[in-house]
Short mmCIF file of C-alpha atoms and ligand atoms in Angstrom, two decimals:
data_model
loop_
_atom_site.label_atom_id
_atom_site.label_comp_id
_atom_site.label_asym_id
_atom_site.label_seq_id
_atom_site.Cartn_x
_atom_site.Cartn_y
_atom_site.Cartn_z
CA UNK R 1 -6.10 23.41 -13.64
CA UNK R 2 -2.87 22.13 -14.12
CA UNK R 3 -1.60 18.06 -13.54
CA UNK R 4 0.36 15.52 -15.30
CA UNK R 5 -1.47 11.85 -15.89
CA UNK R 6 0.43 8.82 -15.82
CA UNK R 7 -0.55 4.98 -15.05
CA UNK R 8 1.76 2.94 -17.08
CA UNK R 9 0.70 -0.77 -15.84
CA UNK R 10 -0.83 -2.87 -17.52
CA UNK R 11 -4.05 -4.65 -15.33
CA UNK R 12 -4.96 -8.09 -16.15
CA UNK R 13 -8.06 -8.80 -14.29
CA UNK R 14 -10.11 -11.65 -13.11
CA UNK R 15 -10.36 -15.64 -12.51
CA UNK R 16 -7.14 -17.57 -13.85
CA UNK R 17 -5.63 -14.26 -15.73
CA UNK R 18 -1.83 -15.66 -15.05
CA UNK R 19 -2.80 -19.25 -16.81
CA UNK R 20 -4.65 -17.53 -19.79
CA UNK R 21 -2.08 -14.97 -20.10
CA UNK R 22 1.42 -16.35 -18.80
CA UNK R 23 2.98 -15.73 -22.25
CA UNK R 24 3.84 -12.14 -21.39
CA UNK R 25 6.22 -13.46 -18.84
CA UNK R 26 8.65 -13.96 -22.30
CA UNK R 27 8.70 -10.45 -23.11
CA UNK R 28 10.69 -9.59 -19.70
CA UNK R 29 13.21 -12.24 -20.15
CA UNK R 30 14.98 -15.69 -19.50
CA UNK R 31 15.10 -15.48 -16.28
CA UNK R 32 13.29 -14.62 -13.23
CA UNK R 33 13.66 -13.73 -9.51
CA UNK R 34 10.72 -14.35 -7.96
CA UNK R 35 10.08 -12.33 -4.21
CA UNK R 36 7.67 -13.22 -1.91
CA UNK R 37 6.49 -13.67 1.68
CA UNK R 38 7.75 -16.35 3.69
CA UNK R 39 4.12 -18.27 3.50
CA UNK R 40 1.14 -17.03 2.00
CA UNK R 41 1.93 -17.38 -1.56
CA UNK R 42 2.69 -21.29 -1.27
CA UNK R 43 -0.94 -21.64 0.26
CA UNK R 44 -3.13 -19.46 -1.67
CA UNK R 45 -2.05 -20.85 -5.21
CA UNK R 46 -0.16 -17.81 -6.69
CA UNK R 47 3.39 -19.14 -6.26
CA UNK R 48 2.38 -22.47 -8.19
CA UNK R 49 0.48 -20.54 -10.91
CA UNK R 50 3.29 -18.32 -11.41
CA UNK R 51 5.98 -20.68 -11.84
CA UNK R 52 3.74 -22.95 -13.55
CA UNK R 53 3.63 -20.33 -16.50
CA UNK R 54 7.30 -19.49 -16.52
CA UNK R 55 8.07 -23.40 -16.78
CA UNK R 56 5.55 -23.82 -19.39
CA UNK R 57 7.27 -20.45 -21.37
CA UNK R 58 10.57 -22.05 -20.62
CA UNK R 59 12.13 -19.36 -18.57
CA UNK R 60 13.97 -20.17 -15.89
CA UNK R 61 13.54 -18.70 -12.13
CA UNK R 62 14.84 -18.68 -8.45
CA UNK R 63 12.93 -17.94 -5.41
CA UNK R 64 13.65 -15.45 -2.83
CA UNK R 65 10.84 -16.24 -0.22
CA UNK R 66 12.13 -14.14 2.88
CA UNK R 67 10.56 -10.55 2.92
CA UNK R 68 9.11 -9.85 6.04
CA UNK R 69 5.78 -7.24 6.86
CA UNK R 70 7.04 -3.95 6.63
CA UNK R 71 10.39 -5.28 4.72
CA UNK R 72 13.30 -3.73 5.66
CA UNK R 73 16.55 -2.05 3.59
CA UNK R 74 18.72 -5.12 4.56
CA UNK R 75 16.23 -7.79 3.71
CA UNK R 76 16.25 -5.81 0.14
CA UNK R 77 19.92 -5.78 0.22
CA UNK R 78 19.96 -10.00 0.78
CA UNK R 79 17.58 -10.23 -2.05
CA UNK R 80 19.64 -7.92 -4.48
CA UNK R 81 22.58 -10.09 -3.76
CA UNK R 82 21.08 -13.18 -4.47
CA UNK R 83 19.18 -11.86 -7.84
CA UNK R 84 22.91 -9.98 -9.06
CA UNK R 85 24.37 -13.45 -8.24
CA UNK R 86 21.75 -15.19 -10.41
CA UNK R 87 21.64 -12.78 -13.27
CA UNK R 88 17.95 -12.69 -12.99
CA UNK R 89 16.41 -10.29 -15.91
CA UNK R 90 13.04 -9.42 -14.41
CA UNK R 91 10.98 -9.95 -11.19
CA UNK R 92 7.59 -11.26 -10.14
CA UNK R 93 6.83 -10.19 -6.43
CA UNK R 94 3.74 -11.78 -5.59
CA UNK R 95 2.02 -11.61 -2.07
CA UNK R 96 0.56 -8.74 0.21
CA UNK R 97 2.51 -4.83 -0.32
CA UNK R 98 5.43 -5.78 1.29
CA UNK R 99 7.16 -8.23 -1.55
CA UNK R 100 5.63 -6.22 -4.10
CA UNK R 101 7.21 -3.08 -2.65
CA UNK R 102 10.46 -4.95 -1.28
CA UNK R 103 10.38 -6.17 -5.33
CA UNK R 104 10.88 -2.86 -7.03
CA UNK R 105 13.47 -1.84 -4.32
CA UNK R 106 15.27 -5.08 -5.39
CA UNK R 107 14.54 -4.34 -8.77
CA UNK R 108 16.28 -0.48 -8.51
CA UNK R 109 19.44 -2.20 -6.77
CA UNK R 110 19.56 -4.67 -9.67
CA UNK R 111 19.32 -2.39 -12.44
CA UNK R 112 21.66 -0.27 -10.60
CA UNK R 113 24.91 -2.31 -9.31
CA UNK R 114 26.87 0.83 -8.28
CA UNK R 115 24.08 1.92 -5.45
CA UNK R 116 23.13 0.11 -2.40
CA UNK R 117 20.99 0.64 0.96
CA UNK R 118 23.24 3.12 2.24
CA UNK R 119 23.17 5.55 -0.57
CA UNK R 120 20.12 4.55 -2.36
CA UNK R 121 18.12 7.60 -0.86
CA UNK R 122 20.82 9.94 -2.71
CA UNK R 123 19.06 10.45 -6.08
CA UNK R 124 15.49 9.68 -6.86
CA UNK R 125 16.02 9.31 -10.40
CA UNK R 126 16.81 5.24 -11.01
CA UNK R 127 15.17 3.13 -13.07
CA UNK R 128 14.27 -0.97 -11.91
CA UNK R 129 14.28 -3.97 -14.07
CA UNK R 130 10.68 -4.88 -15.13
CA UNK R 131 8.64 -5.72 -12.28
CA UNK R 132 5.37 -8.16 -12.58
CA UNK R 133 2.98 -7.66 -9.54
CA UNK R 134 0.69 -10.57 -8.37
CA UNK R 135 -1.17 -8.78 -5.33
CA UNK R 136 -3.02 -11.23 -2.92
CA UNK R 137 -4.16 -8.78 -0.50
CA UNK R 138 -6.75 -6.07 -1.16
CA UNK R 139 -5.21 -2.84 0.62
CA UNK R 140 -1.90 -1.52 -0.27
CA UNK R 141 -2.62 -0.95 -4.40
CA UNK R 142 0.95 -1.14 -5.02
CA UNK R 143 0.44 -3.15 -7.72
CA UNK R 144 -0.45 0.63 -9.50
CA UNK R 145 1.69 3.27 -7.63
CA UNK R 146 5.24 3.89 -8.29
CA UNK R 147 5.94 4.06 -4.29
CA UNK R 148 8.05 1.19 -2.74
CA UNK R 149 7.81 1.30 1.03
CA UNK R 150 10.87 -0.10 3.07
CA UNK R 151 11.99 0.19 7.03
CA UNK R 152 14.83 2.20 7.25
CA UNK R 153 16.47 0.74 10.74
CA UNK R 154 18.83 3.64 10.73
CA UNK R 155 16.01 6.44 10.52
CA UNK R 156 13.77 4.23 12.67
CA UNK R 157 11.00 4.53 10.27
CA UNK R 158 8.98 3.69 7.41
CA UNK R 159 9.88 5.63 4.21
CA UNK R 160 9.35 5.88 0.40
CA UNK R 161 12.19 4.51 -1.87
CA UNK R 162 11.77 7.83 -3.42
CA UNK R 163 12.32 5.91 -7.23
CA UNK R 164 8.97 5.93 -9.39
CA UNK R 165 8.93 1.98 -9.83
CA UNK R 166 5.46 1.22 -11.40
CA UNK R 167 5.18 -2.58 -12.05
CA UNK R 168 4.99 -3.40 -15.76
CA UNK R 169 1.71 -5.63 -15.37
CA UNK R 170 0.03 -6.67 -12.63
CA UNK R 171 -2.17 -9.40 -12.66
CA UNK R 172 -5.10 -9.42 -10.75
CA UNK R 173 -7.10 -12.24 -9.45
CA UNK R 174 -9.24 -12.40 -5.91
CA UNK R 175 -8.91 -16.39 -5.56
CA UNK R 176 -5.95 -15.17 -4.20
CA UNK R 177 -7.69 -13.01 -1.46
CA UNK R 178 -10.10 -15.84 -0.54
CA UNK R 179 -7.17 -17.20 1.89
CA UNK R 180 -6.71 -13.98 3.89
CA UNK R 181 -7.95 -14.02 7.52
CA UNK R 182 -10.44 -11.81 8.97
CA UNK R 183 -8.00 -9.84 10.38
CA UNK R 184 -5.93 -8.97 7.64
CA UNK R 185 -8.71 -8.39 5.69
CA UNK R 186 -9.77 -5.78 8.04
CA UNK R 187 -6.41 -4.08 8.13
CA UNK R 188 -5.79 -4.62 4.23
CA UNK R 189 -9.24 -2.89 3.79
CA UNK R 190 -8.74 0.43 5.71
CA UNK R 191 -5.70 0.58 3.92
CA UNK R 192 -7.39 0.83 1.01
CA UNK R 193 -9.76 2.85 2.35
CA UNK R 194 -7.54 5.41 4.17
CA UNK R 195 -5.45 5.54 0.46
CA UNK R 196 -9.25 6.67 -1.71
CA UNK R 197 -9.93 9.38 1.52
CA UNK R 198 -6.18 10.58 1.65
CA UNK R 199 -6.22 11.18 -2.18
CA UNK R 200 -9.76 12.73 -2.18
CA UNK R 201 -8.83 15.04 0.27
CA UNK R 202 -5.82 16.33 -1.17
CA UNK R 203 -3.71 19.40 -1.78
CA UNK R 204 -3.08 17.53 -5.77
CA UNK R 205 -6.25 16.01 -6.13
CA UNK R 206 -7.86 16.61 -9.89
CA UNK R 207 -10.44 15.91 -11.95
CA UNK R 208 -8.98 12.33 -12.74
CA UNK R 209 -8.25 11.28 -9.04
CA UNK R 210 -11.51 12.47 -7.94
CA UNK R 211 -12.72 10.21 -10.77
CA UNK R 212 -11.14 7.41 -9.27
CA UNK R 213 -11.51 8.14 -5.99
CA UNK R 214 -15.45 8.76 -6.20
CA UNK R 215 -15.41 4.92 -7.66
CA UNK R 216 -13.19 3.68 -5.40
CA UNK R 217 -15.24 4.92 -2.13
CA UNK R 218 -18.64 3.64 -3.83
CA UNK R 219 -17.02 0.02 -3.89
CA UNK R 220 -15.58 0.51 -0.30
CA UNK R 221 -18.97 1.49 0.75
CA UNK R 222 -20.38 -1.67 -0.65
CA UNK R 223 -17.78 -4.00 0.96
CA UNK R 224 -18.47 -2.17 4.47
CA UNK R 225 -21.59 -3.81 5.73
CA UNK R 226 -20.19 -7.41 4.09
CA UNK R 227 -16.94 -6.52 6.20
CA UNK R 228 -18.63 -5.64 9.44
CA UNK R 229 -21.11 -9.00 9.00
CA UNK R 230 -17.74 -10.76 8.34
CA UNK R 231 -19.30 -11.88 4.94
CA UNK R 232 -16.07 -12.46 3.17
CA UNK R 233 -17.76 -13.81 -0.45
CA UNK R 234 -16.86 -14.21 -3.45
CA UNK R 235 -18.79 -10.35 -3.95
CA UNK R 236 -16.68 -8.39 -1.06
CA UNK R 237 -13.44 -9.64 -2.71
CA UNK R 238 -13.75 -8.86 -6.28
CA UNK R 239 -14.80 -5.21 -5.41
CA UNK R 240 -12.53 -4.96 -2.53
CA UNK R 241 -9.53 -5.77 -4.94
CA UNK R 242 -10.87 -3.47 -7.33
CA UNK R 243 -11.54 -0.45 -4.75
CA UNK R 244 -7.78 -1.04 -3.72
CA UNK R 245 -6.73 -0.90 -7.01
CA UNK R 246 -8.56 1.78 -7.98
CA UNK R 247 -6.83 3.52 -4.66
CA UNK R 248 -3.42 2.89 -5.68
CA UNK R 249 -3.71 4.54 -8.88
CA UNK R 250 -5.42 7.49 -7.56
CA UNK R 251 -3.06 8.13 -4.69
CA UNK R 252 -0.25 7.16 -7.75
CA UNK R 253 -0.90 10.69 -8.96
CA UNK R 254 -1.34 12.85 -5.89
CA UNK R 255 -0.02 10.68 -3.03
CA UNK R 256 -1.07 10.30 0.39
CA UNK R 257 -1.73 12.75 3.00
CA UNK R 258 -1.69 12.65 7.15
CA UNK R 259 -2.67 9.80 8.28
CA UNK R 260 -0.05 7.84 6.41
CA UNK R 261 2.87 9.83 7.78
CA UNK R 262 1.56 9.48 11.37
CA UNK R 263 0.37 6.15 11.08
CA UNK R 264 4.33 5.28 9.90
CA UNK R 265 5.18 5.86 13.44
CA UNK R 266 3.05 3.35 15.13
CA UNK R 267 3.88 0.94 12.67
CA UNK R 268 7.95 1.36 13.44
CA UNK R 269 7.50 1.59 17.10
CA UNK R 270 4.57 -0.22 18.60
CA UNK R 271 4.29 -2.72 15.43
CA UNK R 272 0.69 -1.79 14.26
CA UNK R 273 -0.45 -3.14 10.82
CA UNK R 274 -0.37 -0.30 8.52
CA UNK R 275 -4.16 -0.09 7.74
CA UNK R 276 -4.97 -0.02 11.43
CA UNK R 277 -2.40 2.71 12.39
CA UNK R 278 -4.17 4.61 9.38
CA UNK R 279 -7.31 3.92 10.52
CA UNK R 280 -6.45 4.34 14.43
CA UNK R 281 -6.14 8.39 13.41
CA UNK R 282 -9.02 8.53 11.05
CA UNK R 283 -11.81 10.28 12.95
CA UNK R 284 -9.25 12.82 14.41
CA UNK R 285 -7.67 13.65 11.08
CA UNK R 286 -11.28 14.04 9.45
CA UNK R 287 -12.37 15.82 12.17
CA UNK R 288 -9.60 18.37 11.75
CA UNK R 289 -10.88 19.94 8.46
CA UNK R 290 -12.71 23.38 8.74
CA UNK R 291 -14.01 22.96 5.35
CA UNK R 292 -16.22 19.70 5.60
CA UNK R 293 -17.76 19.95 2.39
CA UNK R 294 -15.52 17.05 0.75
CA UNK R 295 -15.36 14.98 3.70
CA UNK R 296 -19.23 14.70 3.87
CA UNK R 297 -19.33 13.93 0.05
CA UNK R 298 -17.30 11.31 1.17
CA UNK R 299 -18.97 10.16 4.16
CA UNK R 300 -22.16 10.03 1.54
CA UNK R 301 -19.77 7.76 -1.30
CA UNK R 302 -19.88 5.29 1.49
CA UNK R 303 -23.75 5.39 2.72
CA UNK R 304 -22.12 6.20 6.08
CA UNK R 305 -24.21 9.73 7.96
CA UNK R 306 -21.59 11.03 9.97
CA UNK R 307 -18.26 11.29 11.47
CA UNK R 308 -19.61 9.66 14.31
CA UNK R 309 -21.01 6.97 12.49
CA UNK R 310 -18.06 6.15 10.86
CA UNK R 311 -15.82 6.50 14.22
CA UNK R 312 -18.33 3.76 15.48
CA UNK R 313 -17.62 1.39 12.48
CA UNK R 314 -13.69 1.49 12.89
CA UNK R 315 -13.87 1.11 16.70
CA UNK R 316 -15.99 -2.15 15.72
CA UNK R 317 -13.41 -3.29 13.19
CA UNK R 318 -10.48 -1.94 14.69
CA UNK R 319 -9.01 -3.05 18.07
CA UNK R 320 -6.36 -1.03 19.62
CA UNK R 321 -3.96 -3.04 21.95
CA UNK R 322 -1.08 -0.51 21.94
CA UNK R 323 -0.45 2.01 24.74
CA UNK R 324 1.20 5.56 23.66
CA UNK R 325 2.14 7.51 26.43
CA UNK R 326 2.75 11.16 26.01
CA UNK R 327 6.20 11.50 25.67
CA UNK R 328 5.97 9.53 22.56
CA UNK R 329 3.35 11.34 21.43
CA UNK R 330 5.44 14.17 21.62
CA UNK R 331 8.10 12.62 19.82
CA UNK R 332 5.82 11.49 17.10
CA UNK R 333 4.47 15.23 16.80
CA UNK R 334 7.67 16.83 16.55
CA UNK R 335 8.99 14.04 13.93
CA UNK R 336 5.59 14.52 11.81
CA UNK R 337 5.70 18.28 11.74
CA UNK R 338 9.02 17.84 9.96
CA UNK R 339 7.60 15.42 6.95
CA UNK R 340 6.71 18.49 4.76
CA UNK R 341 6.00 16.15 1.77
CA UNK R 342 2.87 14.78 3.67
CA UNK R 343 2.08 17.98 5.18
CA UNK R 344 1.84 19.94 2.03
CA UNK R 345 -0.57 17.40 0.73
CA UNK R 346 -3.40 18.22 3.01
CA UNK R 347 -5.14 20.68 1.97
CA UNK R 348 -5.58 23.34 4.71
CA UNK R 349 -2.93 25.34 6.86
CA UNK R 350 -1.58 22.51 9.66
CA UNK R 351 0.86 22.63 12.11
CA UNK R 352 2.01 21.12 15.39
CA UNK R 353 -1.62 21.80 17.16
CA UNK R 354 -3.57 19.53 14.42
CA UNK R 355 -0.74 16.75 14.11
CA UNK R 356 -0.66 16.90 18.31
CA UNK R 357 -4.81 16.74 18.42
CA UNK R 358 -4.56 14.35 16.18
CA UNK R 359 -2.59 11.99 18.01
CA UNK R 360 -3.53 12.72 21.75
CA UNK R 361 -7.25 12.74 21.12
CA UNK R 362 -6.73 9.17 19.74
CA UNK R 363 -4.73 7.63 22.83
CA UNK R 364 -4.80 10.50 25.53
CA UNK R 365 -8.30 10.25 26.53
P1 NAP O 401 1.87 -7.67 3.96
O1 NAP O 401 2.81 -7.08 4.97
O2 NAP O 401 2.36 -7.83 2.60
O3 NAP O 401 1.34 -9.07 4.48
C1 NAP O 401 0.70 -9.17 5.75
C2 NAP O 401 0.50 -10.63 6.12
O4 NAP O 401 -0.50 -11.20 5.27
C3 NAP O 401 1.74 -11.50 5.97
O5 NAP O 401 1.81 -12.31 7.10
C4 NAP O 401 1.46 -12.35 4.73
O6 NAP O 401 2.05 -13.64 4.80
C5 NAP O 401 -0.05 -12.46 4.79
N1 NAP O 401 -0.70 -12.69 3.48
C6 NAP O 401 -0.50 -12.07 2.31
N2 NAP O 401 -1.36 -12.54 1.37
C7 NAP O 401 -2.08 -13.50 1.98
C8 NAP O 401 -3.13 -14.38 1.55
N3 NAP O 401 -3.61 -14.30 0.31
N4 NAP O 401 -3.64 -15.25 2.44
C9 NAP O 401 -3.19 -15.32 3.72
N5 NAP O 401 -2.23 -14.51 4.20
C10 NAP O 401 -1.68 -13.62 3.33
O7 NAP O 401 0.53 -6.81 4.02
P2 NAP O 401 -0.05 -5.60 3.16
O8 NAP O 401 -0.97 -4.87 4.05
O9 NAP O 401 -0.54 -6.05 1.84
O10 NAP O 401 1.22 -4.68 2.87
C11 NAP O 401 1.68 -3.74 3.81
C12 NAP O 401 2.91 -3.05 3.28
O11 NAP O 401 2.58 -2.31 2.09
C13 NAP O 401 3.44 -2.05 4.28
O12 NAP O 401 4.85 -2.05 4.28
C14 NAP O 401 2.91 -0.72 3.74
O13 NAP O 401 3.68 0.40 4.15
C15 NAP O 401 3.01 -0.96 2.25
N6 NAP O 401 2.17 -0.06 1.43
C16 NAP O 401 2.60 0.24 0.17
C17 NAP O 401 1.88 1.10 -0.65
C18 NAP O 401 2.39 1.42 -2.03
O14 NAP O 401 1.78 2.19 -2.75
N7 NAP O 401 3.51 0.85 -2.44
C19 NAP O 401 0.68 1.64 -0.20
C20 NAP O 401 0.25 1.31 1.09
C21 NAP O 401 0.98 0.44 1.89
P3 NAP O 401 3.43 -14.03 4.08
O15 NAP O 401 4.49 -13.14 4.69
O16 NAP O 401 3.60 -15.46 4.38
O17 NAP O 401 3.25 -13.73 2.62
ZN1 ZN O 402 -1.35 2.65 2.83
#
């Protein structure tokens, strides 16, 4: 057995956690850049709580609220602009995994003056300023992975920063969550999902991410039937935050697998949410495996029987309105087979046949 460890954020969890603890803002500086969505944040209370603290710990901030779903490189390159211009010393990204993720890429370009979006792909070895996460979705569990996810217009696709950016703390609170529609709660919640299966049934995973990912899929399985009965309490979010947590910082140490290279794809060109376009694949990517053993331990984490049972539940919560035609599905195969750093993390021989089933079984029928 051989595998290195590492989860360097610090979690503060539960009800009010930025009032009681906003005096660790002070340790990251005088001055803040805070990223977020163009919306959400304003409504749901984080934004005010935020700056509340940073008032009351007299440090000054500005507000970049433009990052888009899916941000892209030159969104991240208006943001580093404004933050160099302001001489901001640390960031707060606070709303769903795109401002948290569009916030470390920021962070990188700050730290690092001399690189930009065209060569920041160059080196993988640059450090951020200090990042604070505030999630308020349940899906993405950025707020513990190292991975920044950005739209690369010039590769016409999705794609890891490639620099290991975990946020210094991220605070944790599901009054946040309480604001997110049914919809996104779906998608946010397959995500999470599709991140505790991907790590579980992986090339890397250990005795640690198993650990993790064997809690995380209990708590999943408990949020399902609340899901499906659109029973959105107080209950489904505090474990449904926690699962995705608990997903990030297992796929934090072995990374993601199939499903999240494909479903990259169908986000970029047919503008899927990125839990759905996981989720779209899922029964064709677990049906794939010769060896079930792992995927039915799974299947049993979540009190679901079968592969058909669960193919029934994301039909129910998923609806696909996109049309892929076989040419594309072609071109999606061929670009795929070529992402060796997702292909070498699942954990059987796979090829162009699998990654073509995969795909053509879902929208070929
Ligand atoms: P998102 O793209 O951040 O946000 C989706 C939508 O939800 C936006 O319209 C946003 O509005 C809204 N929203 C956010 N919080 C809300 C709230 N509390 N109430 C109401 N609406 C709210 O969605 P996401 O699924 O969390 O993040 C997806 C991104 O994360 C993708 O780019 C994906 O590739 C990436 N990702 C990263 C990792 C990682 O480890 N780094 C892992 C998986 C996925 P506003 O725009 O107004 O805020
Ligand atoms: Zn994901």
């Amino acid at each position: 057995m051989t595998f290195n460890y590492y989860m360097p954020t610090k979690l503060y969890v539960g009800s009010n956690v930025i009032e009681q603890n906003g005096h660790v803002f002070k340790e990251f500086g005088k001055k803040a850049l805070i990223v977020t969505g163009k919306k959400s944040a304003k409504l749901n209370g984080s934004l005010s709580d935020v700056e509340n603290q940073l008032k009351k710990n007299n440090i000054e901030y500005v507000i970049f609220d433009e990052i888009e779903e899916n941000p892209s490189l030159e969104t991240v390159a208006k943001a580093v602009n404004f933050g160099l211009k302001e001489v901001v010393e640390f960031i707060v990204g606070i709303g769903g995994g795109s401002p948290i993720d569009a916030s470390k890429a920021i962070g990188v370009l700050i730290k690092n003056p001399d690189y930009s979006i065209e060569n920041i792909f160059s080196t993988n070895q640059l450090k951020s300023i200090p990042i604070i996460a505030v999630p308020t979705t349940a899906g993405t569990g950025t707020e513990a992975t190292q991975y920044s996810i950005v739209t690369d217009n010039k590769a016409k696709t999705k794609r890891n920063l490639g620099h290991n950016v975990f946020p210094e703390i991220s605070f944790l609170d599901y009054r946040y969550m309480e604001s997110l529609s049914y919809d996104v709660t779906v998608n946010t919640s397959i995500d999470a999902f599709s991140h505790l299966v991907e790590a579980y049934l992986n090339t890397n995973a250990n005795v640690m991410s198993d650990m993790y990912c064997e809690k995380g899929l209990k708590l999943f399985g408990e949020c399902l039937p609340l899901l499906l009965d659109k029973n959105l309490s107080k209950g489904f979010r505090e474990k449904m935050m926690m699962a995705s947590t608990i997903g990030g910082m297992a796929i934090a140490q072995v990374g993601t697998s199939l499903p999240h290279g494909m479903g990259y794809h169908l986000t970029y060109f047919k503008g899927m949410p990125h839990g759905i376009a996981n989720g779209v694949l899922y029964k064709e990517y677990l049906n794939i495996f010769r060896d079930k053993t792992k995927v039915y331990k799974m299947l049993d984490m979540i009190n679901v029987k079968s592969l058909d049972e669960l193919g029934k539940i994301l039909d129910k919560l998923i609806k696909v309105d996109i049309v892929v035609n076989q040419e594309e599905v072609d071109q999606y195969t061929k670009s795929m087979v070529s992402n060796e750093a997702k292909l070498k993390n699942h954990p059987e021989k796979i090829g162009f046949d699998e990654i073509y089933n995969i795909y053509a079984n879902t929208f070929l029928k």
